Amino acid sequence: MNDSYSGKNGKVKVMYVRNEDNNDSRNDGDRRRNNDRNKNDDRSKNSDRNKYSDRNKNSDRHNNNKRSFGKGREQGERRRDNERSGHSGERSPWKIVSRPEGESQTPDHGGISGKSYIDPEQLRRQRLEETRIYGENACQAMFQNRPDAIVRAWFVQSITPRFRDALKWMAANRKAYHVVDDEELSKASGTEHHGGVCFLIKKRNGLNAETYLQQAPAKDCVLALENVGNPHNLGAIMRSCAHFGVQGVILQDTSMLESGAAVRTAEGGAEHIKGIDADGFTNTLNQFRDAGYTIVTTSSHKGSTALAQATLPEKMVLVLGQESDGLSDSIWEDGDIRLSIGGTGRVESLNVSVATGIMLAEWWRQNNI
């Protein structure tokens, strides 16, 4: 006869019974061993319960400490807020407001925020009133003639010794300036041909014909440019005008005379030129004619008097047009004297800035200015 059962650990135990006595004694031993195992199991369970109980108690104590610390912190903050409001005699301006559902999440700072607000219209006006010039000679001439028009300046380190006086003046008059590297100056000026310096300046307003005529000298040549807009040509023309004593330049848009490229090409000559607004080109020329000026038109394509054979008056308006088409027919025919510059004919025409220099030199020579 045999019997079997599974122990606690899952192993199958097989017992063989020989006789009743052995069976009884064996059963007694099994009972004792089972009792010992049960007692050990109970002790182990009790020990686990005690461990879990201790852990729970420690966790409860930790949570209670955190709660008490948080409460203490909140109480301390309330106490400090009360002390501040009590010290100032006013209630705290801070309050919590619940935002209704669906309301915009964009915070309202009452017009005050981390970034200053710039009125687009004000910025547009400011940009119309200011321009950037660059180039060493152009900026030196600007500083010598009208330093108050300087708003801000940028320099590379190598050029600062030559602008020592300008830097001292700007520091004394609270004009902002920055010493930057070549890459940063290219960004500030908008070109790689900045010459190591860039000024942000206030634009000059163009004069009307009446204002210019009131202060015109006795011997005077005024230049009139029809549809000439290339800034490099304008700069070269201003340089020639400054060299030969020409002060006034009639142009449909006088602001082109103060573009960065034109001023740099003029190499300081732009500071000696006054722009004259031409609301109507023909009307403006008639105003000068009425004031005693001779209107001299030029062309390389149409029949005219050679410059070498012409007598140029002391007071005249020299009118030039763009290279491709020259002067319009109406303006050309309106001239009191019509001139051309003789040459080999191997090229169709001269650059407008070169033609200007040649004619102004002849006017200067003839009139002993």
mmCIF file of C-alpha atoms in Angstrom:
data_model
loop_
_atom_site.group_PDB
_atom_site.id
_atom_site.type_symbol
_atom_site.label_atom_id
_atom_site.label_comp_id
_atom_site.label_asym_id
_atom_site.label_seq_id
_atom_site.Cartn_x
_atom_site.Cartn_y
_atom_site.Cartn_z
ATOM 1 C CA MET A 1 0.000 0.000 0.000
ATOM 2 C CA ASN A 2 1.275 3.479 -0.774
ATOM 3 C CA ASP A 3 0.033 6.981 -0.499
ATOM 4 C CA SER A 4 1.201 10.231 -2.040
ATOM 5 C CA TYR A 5 0.680 13.965 -1.625
ATOM 6 C CA SER A 6 2.232 17.158 -2.793
ATOM 7 C CA GLY A 7 4.235 19.174 -0.310
ATOM 8 C CA LYS A 8 4.223 22.944 0.000
ATOM 9 C CA ASN A 9 7.109 23.251 -2.368
ATOM 10 C CA GLY A 10 5.249 21.292 -5.057
ATOM 11 C CA LYS A 11 7.320 18.104 -4.933
ATOM 12 C CA VAL A 12 5.489 14.774 -4.822
ATOM 13 C CA LYS A 13 6.272 12.689 -1.802
ATOM 14 C CA VAL A 14 5.626 8.913 -1.745
ATOM 15 C CA MET A 15 5.300 6.998 1.496
ATOM 16 C CA TYR A 16 5.420 3.197 1.898
ATOM 17 C CA VAL A 17 3.550 1.603 4.834
ATOM 18 C CA ARG A 18 4.949 -1.742 6.048
ATOM 19 C CA ASN A 19 2.751 -2.347 9.062
ATOM 20 C CA GLU A 20 0.458 -0.581 11.455
ATOM 21 C CA ASP A 21 3.156 0.153 14.079
ATOM 22 C CA ASN A 22 5.515 1.587 11.577
ATOM 23 C CA ASN A 23 2.640 3.450 10.016
ATOM 24 C CA ASP A 24 1.651 5.015 13.346
ATOM 25 C CA SER A 25 5.192 6.003 14.276
ATOM 26 C CA ARG A 26 5.757 7.328 10.801
ATOM 27 C CA ASN A 27 2.488 9.298 10.962
ATOM 28 C CA ASP A 28 3.538 10.794 14.291
ATOM 29 C CA GLY A 29 6.826 11.930 12.820
ATOM 30 C CA ASP A 30 5.066 13.433 9.851
ATOM 31 C CA ARG A 31 2.665 15.267 12.134
ATOM 32 C CA ARG A 32 5.552 16.704 14.117
ATOM 33 C CA ARG A 33 7.359 17.801 10.969
ATOM 34 C CA ASN A 34 4.187 19.369 9.547
ATOM 35 C CA ASN A 35 3.590 21.235 12.770
ATOM 36 C CA ASP A 36 7.167 22.551 12.717
ATOM 37 C CA ARG A 37 6.736 23.669 9.123
ATOM 38 C CA ASN A 38 3.445 25.436 9.926
ATOM 39 C CA LYS A 39 5.052 27.200 12.853
ATOM 40 C CA ASN A 40 7.949 28.371 10.666
ATOM 41 C CA ASP A 41 5.506 29.537 8.005
ATOM 42 C CA ASP A 42 3.542 31.487 10.603
ATOM 43 C CA ARG A 43 6.699 33.096 11.906
ATOM 44 C CA SER A 44 7.735 34.067 8.361
ATOM 45 C CA LYS A 45 4.314 35.538 7.606
ATOM 46 C CA ASN A 46 4.326 37.470 10.859
ATOM 47 C CA SER A 47 7.807 38.783 10.054
ATOM 48 C CA ASP A 48 6.668 39.906 6.571
ATOM 49 C CA ARG A 49 3.621 41.585 8.066
ATOM 50 C CA ASN A 50 5.816 43.461 10.507
ATOM 51 C CA LYS A 51 8.120 44.567 7.702
ATOM 52 C CA TYR A 52 5.225 45.793 5.565
ATOM 53 C CA SER A 53 3.712 47.508 8.576
ATOM 54 C CA ASP A 54 6.997 49.277 9.317
ATOM 55 C CA ARG A 55 7.327 50.386 5.714
ATOM 56 C CA ASN A 56 3.791 51.769 5.671
ATOM 57 C CA LYS A 57 4.410 53.586 8.916
ATOM 58 C CA ASN A 58 7.617 55.124 7.545
ATOM 59 C CA SER A 59 5.843 56.090 4.303
ATOM 60 C CA ASP A 60 3.018 57.696 6.269
ATOM 61 C CA ARG A 61 5.501 59.608 8.369
ATOM 62 C CA HIS A 62 7.303 60.810 5.171
ATOM 63 C CA ASN A 63 4.041 61.924 3.552
ATOM 64 C CA ASN A 64 2.967 63.657 6.724
ATOM 65 C CA ASN A 65 6.314 65.447 6.846
ATOM 66 C CA LYS A 66 5.929 66.540 3.217
ATOM 67 C CA ARG A 67 2.404 67.780 3.912
ATOM 68 C CA SER A 68 3.495 69.656 6.978
ATOM 69 C CA PHE A 69 6.491 71.108 5.072
ATOM 70 C CA GLY A 70 4.252 72.206 2.171
ATOM 71 C CA LYS A 71 1.737 73.711 4.584
ATOM 72 C CA GLY A 72 4.523 75.501 6.392
ATOM 73 C CA ARG A 73 5.906 76.822 3.147
ATOM 74 C CA GLU A 74 2.506 78.087 2.002
ATOM 75 C CA GLN A 75 1.925 79.670 5.395
ATOM 76 C CA GLY A 76 5.344 81.338 5.209
ATOM 77 C CA GLU A 77 4.605 82.744 1.756
ATOM 78 C CA ARG A 78 1.214 84.025 2.926
ATOM 79 C CA ARG A 79 2.894 85.568 5.948
ATOM 80 C CA ARG A 80 5.498 87.328 3.780
ATOM 81 C CA ASP A 81 2.805 88.609 1.372
ATOM 82 C CA ASN A 82 0.828 89.930 4.324
ATOM 83 C CA GLU A 83 3.921 91.595 5.729
ATOM 84 C CA ARG A 84 4.648 93.250 2.372
ATOM 85 C CA SER A 85 1.120 94.544 1.922
ATOM 86 C CA GLY A 86 1.054 95.608 5.555
ATOM 87 C CA HIS A 87 4.343 97.449 5.143
ATOM 88 C CA SER A 88 3.232 99.307 2.031
ATOM 89 C CA GLY A 89 -0.212 99.988 3.399
ATOM 90 C CA GLU A 90 -1.793 98.560 0.254
ATOM 91 C CA ARG A 91 -3.331 95.312 -0.759
ATOM 92 C CA SER A 92 -1.239 92.991 -2.913
ATOM 93 C CA PRO A 93 -1.827 93.606 -6.639
ATOM 94 C CA TRP A 94 -1.483 89.922 -7.453
ATOM 95 C CA LYS A 95 -4.572 87.810 -7.800
ATOM 96 C CA ILE A 96 -5.607 84.533 -9.364
ATOM 97 C CA VAL A 97 -8.208 84.740 -12.117
ATOM 98 C CA SER A 98 -9.836 81.666 -13.624
ATOM 99 C CA ARG A 99 -9.986 81.820 -17.400
ATOM 100 C CA PRO A 100 -13.332 80.717 -18.882
ATOM 101 C CA GLU A 101 -13.243 77.856 -21.336
ATOM 102 C CA GLY A 102 -12.834 78.916 -24.950
ATOM 103 C CA GLU A 103 -11.148 82.202 -24.075
ATOM 104 C CA SER A 104 -7.922 83.071 -25.914
ATOM 105 C CA GLN A 105 -4.778 81.704 -24.295
ATOM 106 C CA THR A 106 -2.760 84.774 -25.323
ATOM 107 C CA PRO A 107 -1.774 86.585 -22.112
ATOM 108 C CA ASP A 108 -2.799 90.185 -21.703
ATOM 109 C CA HIS A 109 -0.047 92.297 -20.175
ATOM 110 C CA GLY A 110 -1.926 95.540 -20.300
ATOM 111 C CA GLY A 111 0.392 96.948 -22.944
ATOM 112 C CA ILE A 112 3.544 95.914 -21.066
ATOM 113 C CA SER A 113 5.579 92.931 -22.183
ATOM 114 C CA GLY A 114 9.132 91.696 -22.290
ATOM 115 C CA LYS A 115 9.635 93.070 -25.818
ATOM 116 C CA SER A 116 9.052 96.730 -26.568
ATOM 117 C CA TYR A 117 6.341 97.438 -29.126
ATOM 118 C CA ILE A 118 7.330 99.466 -32.184
ATOM 119 C CA ASP A 119 4.612 101.242 -34.097
ATOM 120 C CA PRO A 120 4.894 100.067 -37.757
ATOM 121 C CA GLU A 121 3.883 103.503 -39.010
ATOM 122 C CA GLN A 122 6.527 105.176 -36.870
ATOM 123 C CA LEU A 123 9.126 102.678 -38.090
ATOM 124 C CA ARG A 124 8.145 103.354 -41.714
ATOM 125 C CA ARG A 125 8.510 107.116 -41.223
ATOM 126 C CA GLN A 126 11.843 106.629 -39.523
ATOM 127 C CA ARG A 127 13.169 104.523 -42.394
ATOM 128 C CA LEU A 128 12.059 107.185 -44.867
ATOM 129 C CA GLU A 129 13.920 109.822 -42.868
ATOM 130 C CA GLU A 130 17.159 107.839 -42.429
ATOM 131 C CA THR A 131 19.702 106.202 -44.696
ATOM 132 C CA ARG A 132 23.022 104.359 -44.384
ATOM 133 C CA ILE A 133 26.224 105.603 -45.941
ATOM 134 C CA TYR A 134 29.605 103.892 -45.956
ATOM 135 C CA GLY A 135 33.139 104.367 -47.181
ATOM 136 C CA GLU A 136 35.971 106.121 -45.338
ATOM 137 C CA ASN A 137 36.063 109.383 -47.337
ATOM 138 C CA ALA A 138 32.268 109.635 -47.478
ATOM 139 C CA CYS A 139 31.892 109.196 -43.706
ATOM 140 C CA GLN A 140 34.787 111.546 -42.901
ATOM 141 C CA ALA A 141 33.195 114.254 -45.065
ATOM 142 C CA MET A 142 29.852 113.573 -43.409
ATOM 143 C CA PHE A 143 31.367 114.043 -39.945
ATOM 144 C CA GLN A 144 33.188 117.240 -40.950
ATOM 145 C CA ASN A 145 30.137 118.914 -42.527
ATOM 146 C CA ARG A 146 27.070 117.802 -40.556
ATOM 147 C CA PRO A 147 27.889 115.593 -37.551
ATOM 148 C CA ASP A 148 24.504 116.256 -35.937
ATOM 149 C CA ALA A 149 22.866 114.184 -38.667
ATOM 150 C CA ILE A 150 24.684 111.042 -37.485
ATOM 151 C CA VAL A 151 22.358 108.636 -35.661
ATOM 152 C CA ARG A 152 24.574 105.558 -35.209
ATOM 153 C CA ALA A 153 27.916 104.259 -36.477
ATOM 154 C CA TRP A 154 29.760 100.970 -37.028
ATOM 155 C CA PHE A 155 33.536 100.561 -37.395
ATOM 156 C CA VAL A 156 36.033 97.761 -37.861
ATOM 157 C CA GLN A 157 38.894 97.884 -35.385
ATOM 158 C CA SER A 158 41.598 98.696 -37.946
ATOM 159 C CA ILE A 159 39.946 101.943 -39.056
ATOM 160 C CA THR A 160 39.156 103.439 -35.630
ATOM 161 C CA PRO A 161 42.490 105.338 -35.301
ATOM 162 C CA ARG A 162 41.562 107.429 -38.374
ATOM 163 C CA PHE A 163 38.164 108.230 -36.834
ATOM 164 C CA ARG A 164 39.522 109.186 -33.415
ATOM 165 C CA ASP A 165 37.894 112.650 -33.479
ATOM 166 C CA ALA A 166 34.580 111.223 -34.630
ATOM 167 C CA LEU A 167 34.597 108.609 -31.863
ATOM 168 C CA LYS A 168 35.331 111.230 -29.207
ATOM 169 C CA TRP A 169 32.557 113.453 -30.521
ATOM 170 C CA MET A 170 30.032 110.599 -30.639
ATOM 171 C CA ALA A 171 30.895 109.518 -27.094
ATOM 172 C CA ALA A 172 30.533 113.105 -25.815
ATOM 173 C CA ASN A 173 27.205 113.566 -27.623
ATOM 174 C CA ARG A 174 25.790 110.135 -26.741
ATOM 175 C CA LYS A 175 25.745 108.856 -30.293
ATOM 176 C CA ALA A 176 25.822 105.060 -30.343
ATOM 177 C CA TYR A 177 28.722 103.424 -32.154
ATOM 178 C CA HIS A 178 29.909 99.816 -32.400
ATOM 179 C CA VAL A 179 33.290 98.267 -33.140
ATOM 180 C CA VAL A 180 32.495 95.065 -35.038
ATOM 181 C CA ASP A 181 34.118 92.513 -37.303
ATOM 182 C CA ASP A 182 33.964 92.618 -41.086
ATOM 183 C CA GLU A 183 31.042 90.189 -41.335
ATOM 184 C CA GLU A 184 28.904 92.157 -38.886
ATOM 185 C CA LEU A 185 29.670 95.414 -40.693
ATOM 186 C CA SER A 186 28.587 93.859 -43.993
ATOM 187 C CA LYS A 187 25.225 93.083 -42.399
ATOM 188 C CA ALA A 188 24.904 96.580 -40.924
ATOM 189 C CA SER A 189 25.779 98.383 -44.167
ATOM 190 C CA GLY A 190 24.138 95.931 -46.568
ATOM 191 C CA THR A 191 27.271 95.553 -48.694
ATOM 192 C CA GLU A 192 30.731 94.008 -48.633
ATOM 193 C CA HIS A 193 32.193 97.242 -50.080
ATOM 194 C CA HIS A 194 31.714 99.232 -46.872
ATOM 195 C CA GLY A 195 35.325 100.417 -46.539
ATOM 196 C CA GLY A 196 35.419 99.631 -42.817
ATOM 197 C CA VAL A 197 32.821 102.155 -41.643
ATOM 198 C CA CYS A 198 29.066 102.759 -41.876
ATOM 199 C CA PHE A 199 26.948 105.672 -40.623
ATOM 200 C CA LEU A 200 23.197 105.701 -40.100
ATOM 201 C CA ILE A 201 22.241 109.326 -40.846
ATOM 202 C CA LYS A 202 19.221 111.569 -41.194
ATOM 203 C CA LYS A 203 18.405 112.380 -44.803
ATOM 204 C CA ARG A 204 18.531 115.889 -46.157
ATOM 205 C CA ASN A 205 15.373 117.197 -47.754
ATOM 206 C CA GLY A 206 15.589 118.384 -51.339
ATOM 207 C CA LEU A 207 15.174 122.086 -52.081
ATOM 208 C CA ASN A 208 12.576 123.540 -54.394
ATOM 209 C CA ALA A 209 13.696 125.749 -57.274
ATOM 210 C CA GLU A 210 12.606 128.997 -55.571
ATOM 211 C CA THR A 211 14.648 128.275 -52.434
ATOM 212 C CA TYR A 212 17.771 127.429 -54.405
ATOM 213 C CA LEU A 213 17.514 130.496 -56.664
ATOM 214 C CA GLN A 214 17.364 132.814 -53.640
ATOM 215 C CA GLN A 215 20.873 131.760 -52.594
ATOM 216 C CA ALA A 216 22.470 131.026 -55.992
ATOM 217 C CA PRO A 217 25.891 132.601 -56.728
ATOM 218 C CA ALA A 218 26.486 135.058 -59.584
ATOM 219 C CA LYS A 219 28.379 132.488 -61.666
ATOM 220 C CA ASP A 220 26.537 129.207 -61.367
ATOM 221 C CA CYS A 221 26.153 125.971 -63.240
ATOM 222 C CA VAL A 222 23.267 123.703 -62.225
ATOM 223 C CA LEU A 223 23.109 120.107 -63.386
ATOM 224 C CA ALA A 224 19.789 118.559 -64.467
ATOM 225 C CA LEU A 225 19.531 114.777 -64.852
ATOM 226 C CA GLU A 226 16.616 113.194 -66.717
ATOM 227 C CA ASN A 227 15.978 109.546 -65.796
ATOM 228 C CA VAL A 228 19.508 108.951 -64.496
ATOM 229 C CA GLY A 229 19.156 106.512 -61.618
ATOM 230 C CA ASN A 230 22.267 104.332 -61.441
ATOM 231 C CA PRO A 231 23.766 105.113 -57.993
ATOM 232 C CA HIS A 232 27.353 104.663 -59.171
ATOM 233 C CA ASN A 233 26.804 107.116 -62.020
ATOM 234 C CA LEU A 234 25.157 109.538 -59.614
ATOM 235 C CA GLY A 235 28.073 109.228 -57.225
ATOM 236 C CA ALA A 236 30.637 109.884 -59.953
ATOM 237 C CA ILE A 237 28.597 112.879 -61.159
ATOM 238 C CA MET A 238 28.482 114.357 -57.650
ATOM 239 C CA ARG A 239 32.234 113.915 -57.344
ATOM 240 C CA SER A 240 32.763 115.876 -60.600
ATOM 241 C CA CYS A 241 30.258 118.525 -59.507
ATOM 242 C CA ALA A 242 32.073 119.070 -56.208
ATOM 243 C CA HIS A 243 35.405 119.307 -58.029
ATOM 244 C CA PHE A 244 34.188 121.961 -60.491
ATOM 245 C CA GLY A 245 32.111 124.009 -58.066
ATOM 246 C CA VAL A 246 28.628 122.869 -59.062
ATOM 247 C CA GLN A 247 26.254 123.020 -56.084
ATOM 248 C CA GLY A 248 22.777 122.218 -57.409
ATOM 249 C CA VAL A 249 21.555 118.997 -59.039
ATOM 250 C CA ILE A 250 17.993 118.844 -60.398
ATOM 251 C CA LEU A 251 16.514 115.353 -60.085
ATOM 252 C CA GLN A 252 13.046 113.825 -60.036
ATOM 253 C CA ASP A 253 13.900 111.969 -56.800
ATOM 254 C CA THR A 254 16.606 113.737 -54.797
ATOM 255 C CA SER A 255 16.757 110.936 -52.211
ATOM 256 C CA MET A 256 18.788 108.922 -54.765
ATOM 257 C CA LEU A 257 21.682 111.295 -54.147
ATOM 258 C CA GLU A 258 21.984 109.909 -50.623
ATOM 259 C CA SER A 259 21.948 106.213 -51.344
ATOM 260 C CA GLY A 260 24.882 104.352 -49.815
ATOM 261 C CA ALA A 261 26.445 103.406 -53.160
ATOM 262 C CA ALA A 262 26.125 106.938 -54.574
ATOM 263 C CA VAL A 263 27.630 108.592 -51.502
ATOM 264 C CA ARG A 264 30.510 106.130 -51.366
ATOM 265 C CA THR A 265 31.311 106.625 -55.071
ATOM 266 C CA ALA A 266 31.219 110.407 -54.576
ATOM 267 C CA GLU A 267 34.135 110.045 -52.097
ATOM 268 C CA GLY A 268 32.961 112.975 -49.958
ATOM 269 C CA GLY A 269 31.581 115.061 -52.838
ATOM 270 C CA ALA A 270 27.954 114.399 -51.846
ATOM 271 C CA GLU A 271 28.286 116.736 -48.848
ATOM 272 C CA HIS A 272 28.806 119.707 -51.184
ATOM 273 C CA ILE A 273 25.765 119.034 -53.385
ATOM 274 C CA LYS A 274 22.226 120.348 -52.920
ATOM 275 C CA GLY A 275 19.411 118.313 -54.416
ATOM 276 C CA ILE A 276 16.696 120.284 -56.201
ATOM 277 C CA ASP A 277 13.302 118.588 -56.522
ATOM 278 C CA ALA A 278 11.776 118.578 -60.006
ATOM 279 C CA ASP A 279 8.044 118.039 -59.657
ATOM 280 C CA GLY A 280 7.777 118.725 -63.359
ATOM 281 C CA PHE A 281 11.069 118.607 -65.244
ATOM 282 C CA THR A 282 10.098 121.119 -67.935
ATOM 283 C CA ASN A 283 8.489 123.514 -65.430
ATOM 284 C CA THR A 284 11.594 123.477 -63.246
ATOM 285 C CA LEU A 285 13.840 124.261 -66.242
ATOM 286 C CA ASN A 286 11.548 127.176 -67.136
ATOM 287 C CA GLN A 287 11.888 128.555 -63.613
ATOM 288 C CA PHE A 288 15.661 128.666 -64.019
ATOM 289 C CA ARG A 289 15.364 130.202 -67.482
ATOM 290 C CA ASP A 290 13.177 132.942 -66.051
ATOM 291 C CA ALA A 291 15.864 133.548 -63.400
ATOM 292 C CA GLY A 292 18.488 134.246 -66.114
ATOM 293 C CA TYR A 293 19.953 130.776 -66.660
ATOM 294 C CA THR A 294 20.717 129.382 -70.139
ATOM 295 C CA ILE A 295 19.398 125.853 -70.712
ATOM 296 C CA VAL A 296 22.109 123.675 -72.341
ATOM 297 C CA THR A 297 21.011 120.251 -73.589
ATOM 298 C CA THR A 298 23.347 117.470 -74.730
ATOM 299 C CA SER A 299 23.240 114.514 -77.078
ATOM 300 C CA SER A 300 25.638 112.197 -78.856
ATOM 301 C CA HIS A 301 23.062 111.130 -81.488
ATOM 302 C CA LYS A 302 21.397 114.334 -82.690
ATOM 303 C CA GLY A 303 22.763 117.275 -84.619
ATOM 304 C CA SER A 304 24.343 119.790 -82.296
ATOM 305 C CA THR A 305 27.278 122.136 -81.718
ATOM 306 C CA ALA A 306 30.583 120.570 -80.734
ATOM 307 C CA LEU A 307 31.630 121.431 -77.217
ATOM 308 C CA ALA A 308 35.057 122.648 -78.399
ATOM 309 C CA GLN A 309 33.366 125.334 -80.531
ATOM 310 C CA ALA A 310 30.747 126.483 -78.016
ATOM 311 C CA THR A 311 30.808 129.446 -75.656
ATOM 312 C CA LEU A 312 29.363 128.475 -72.309
ATOM 313 C CA PRO A 313 27.545 131.169 -70.281
ATOM 314 C CA GLU A 314 28.312 132.029 -66.641
ATOM 315 C CA LYS A 315 24.847 130.925 -65.523
ATOM 316 C CA MET A 316 23.537 127.801 -67.142
ATOM 317 C CA VAL A 317 21.637 124.569 -66.517
ATOM 318 C CA LEU A 318 23.415 121.592 -68.091
ATOM 319 C CA VAL A 319 20.870 118.887 -68.952
ATOM 320 C CA LEU A 320 21.926 115.239 -69.472
ATOM 321 C CA GLY A 321 19.936 112.043 -69.947
ATOM 322 C CA GLN A 322 20.483 108.350 -69.454
ATOM 323 C CA GLU A 323 23.071 106.561 -71.585
ATOM 324 C CA SER A 324 20.748 104.248 -73.503
ATOM 325 C CA ASP A 325 18.206 106.758 -74.841
ATOM 326 C CA GLY A 326 19.661 110.150 -73.925
ATOM 327 C CA LEU A 327 17.333 113.095 -73.431
ATOM 328 C CA SER A 328 13.701 112.920 -74.453
ATOM 329 C CA ASP A 329 12.878 114.809 -77.636
ATOM 330 C CA SER A 330 10.843 117.477 -75.841
ATOM 331 C CA ILE A 331 13.654 118.288 -73.394
ATOM 332 C CA TRP A 332 16.328 118.210 -76.138
ATOM 333 C CA GLU A 333 14.427 120.644 -78.329
ATOM 334 C CA ASP A 334 13.730 122.952 -75.385
ATOM 335 C CA GLY A 335 17.445 123.711 -74.969
ATOM 336 C CA ASP A 336 18.816 127.199 -75.690
ATOM 337 C CA ILE A 337 22.162 125.624 -76.645
ATOM 338 C CA ARG A 338 22.566 122.022 -77.875
ATOM 339 C CA LEU A 339 25.934 120.406 -77.429
ATOM 340 C CA SER A 340 27.800 117.213 -78.166
ATOM 341 C CA ILE A 341 31.277 115.956 -77.310
ATOM 342 C CA GLY A 342 33.400 115.146 -80.334
ATOM 343 C CA GLY A 343 35.395 111.929 -80.578
ATOM 344 C CA THR A 344 36.453 109.071 -82.849
ATOM 345 C CA GLY A 345 33.010 107.546 -83.064
ATOM 346 C CA ARG A 346 34.376 104.098 -82.223
ATOM 347 C CA VAL A 347 31.889 103.876 -79.354
ATOM 348 C CA GLU A 348 28.307 104.994 -79.452
ATOM 349 C CA SER A 349 28.502 107.354 -76.488
ATOM 350 C CA LEU A 350 30.337 108.225 -73.310
ATOM 351 C CA ASN A 351 29.264 107.204 -69.846
ATOM 352 C CA VAL A 352 26.985 109.925 -68.497
ATOM 353 C CA SER A 353 29.296 110.614 -65.572
ATOM 354 C CA VAL A 354 32.301 110.934 -67.907
ATOM 355 C CA ALA A 355 30.387 113.292 -70.238
ATOM 356 C CA THR A 356 29.384 115.384 -67.241
ATOM 357 C CA GLY A 357 32.989 115.737 -66.109
ATOM 358 C CA ILE A 358 34.175 116.848 -69.558
ATOM 359 C CA MET A 359 31.479 119.525 -69.952
ATOM 360 C CA LEU A 360 31.871 120.869 -66.419
ATOM 361 C CA ALA A 361 35.624 121.140 -66.910
ATOM 362 C CA GLU A 362 35.050 123.259 -70.034
ATOM 363 C CA TRP A 363 32.552 125.501 -68.241
ATOM 364 C CA TRP A 364 35.059 125.954 -65.412
ATOM 365 C CA ARG A 365 37.862 126.807 -67.876
ATOM 366 C CA GLN A 366 35.853 129.317 -69.872
ATOM 367 C CA ASN A 367 34.448 131.204 -66.933
ATOM 368 C CA ASN A 368 37.536 131.255 -64.715
ATOM 369 C CA ILE A 369 35.506 130.207 -61.683
#
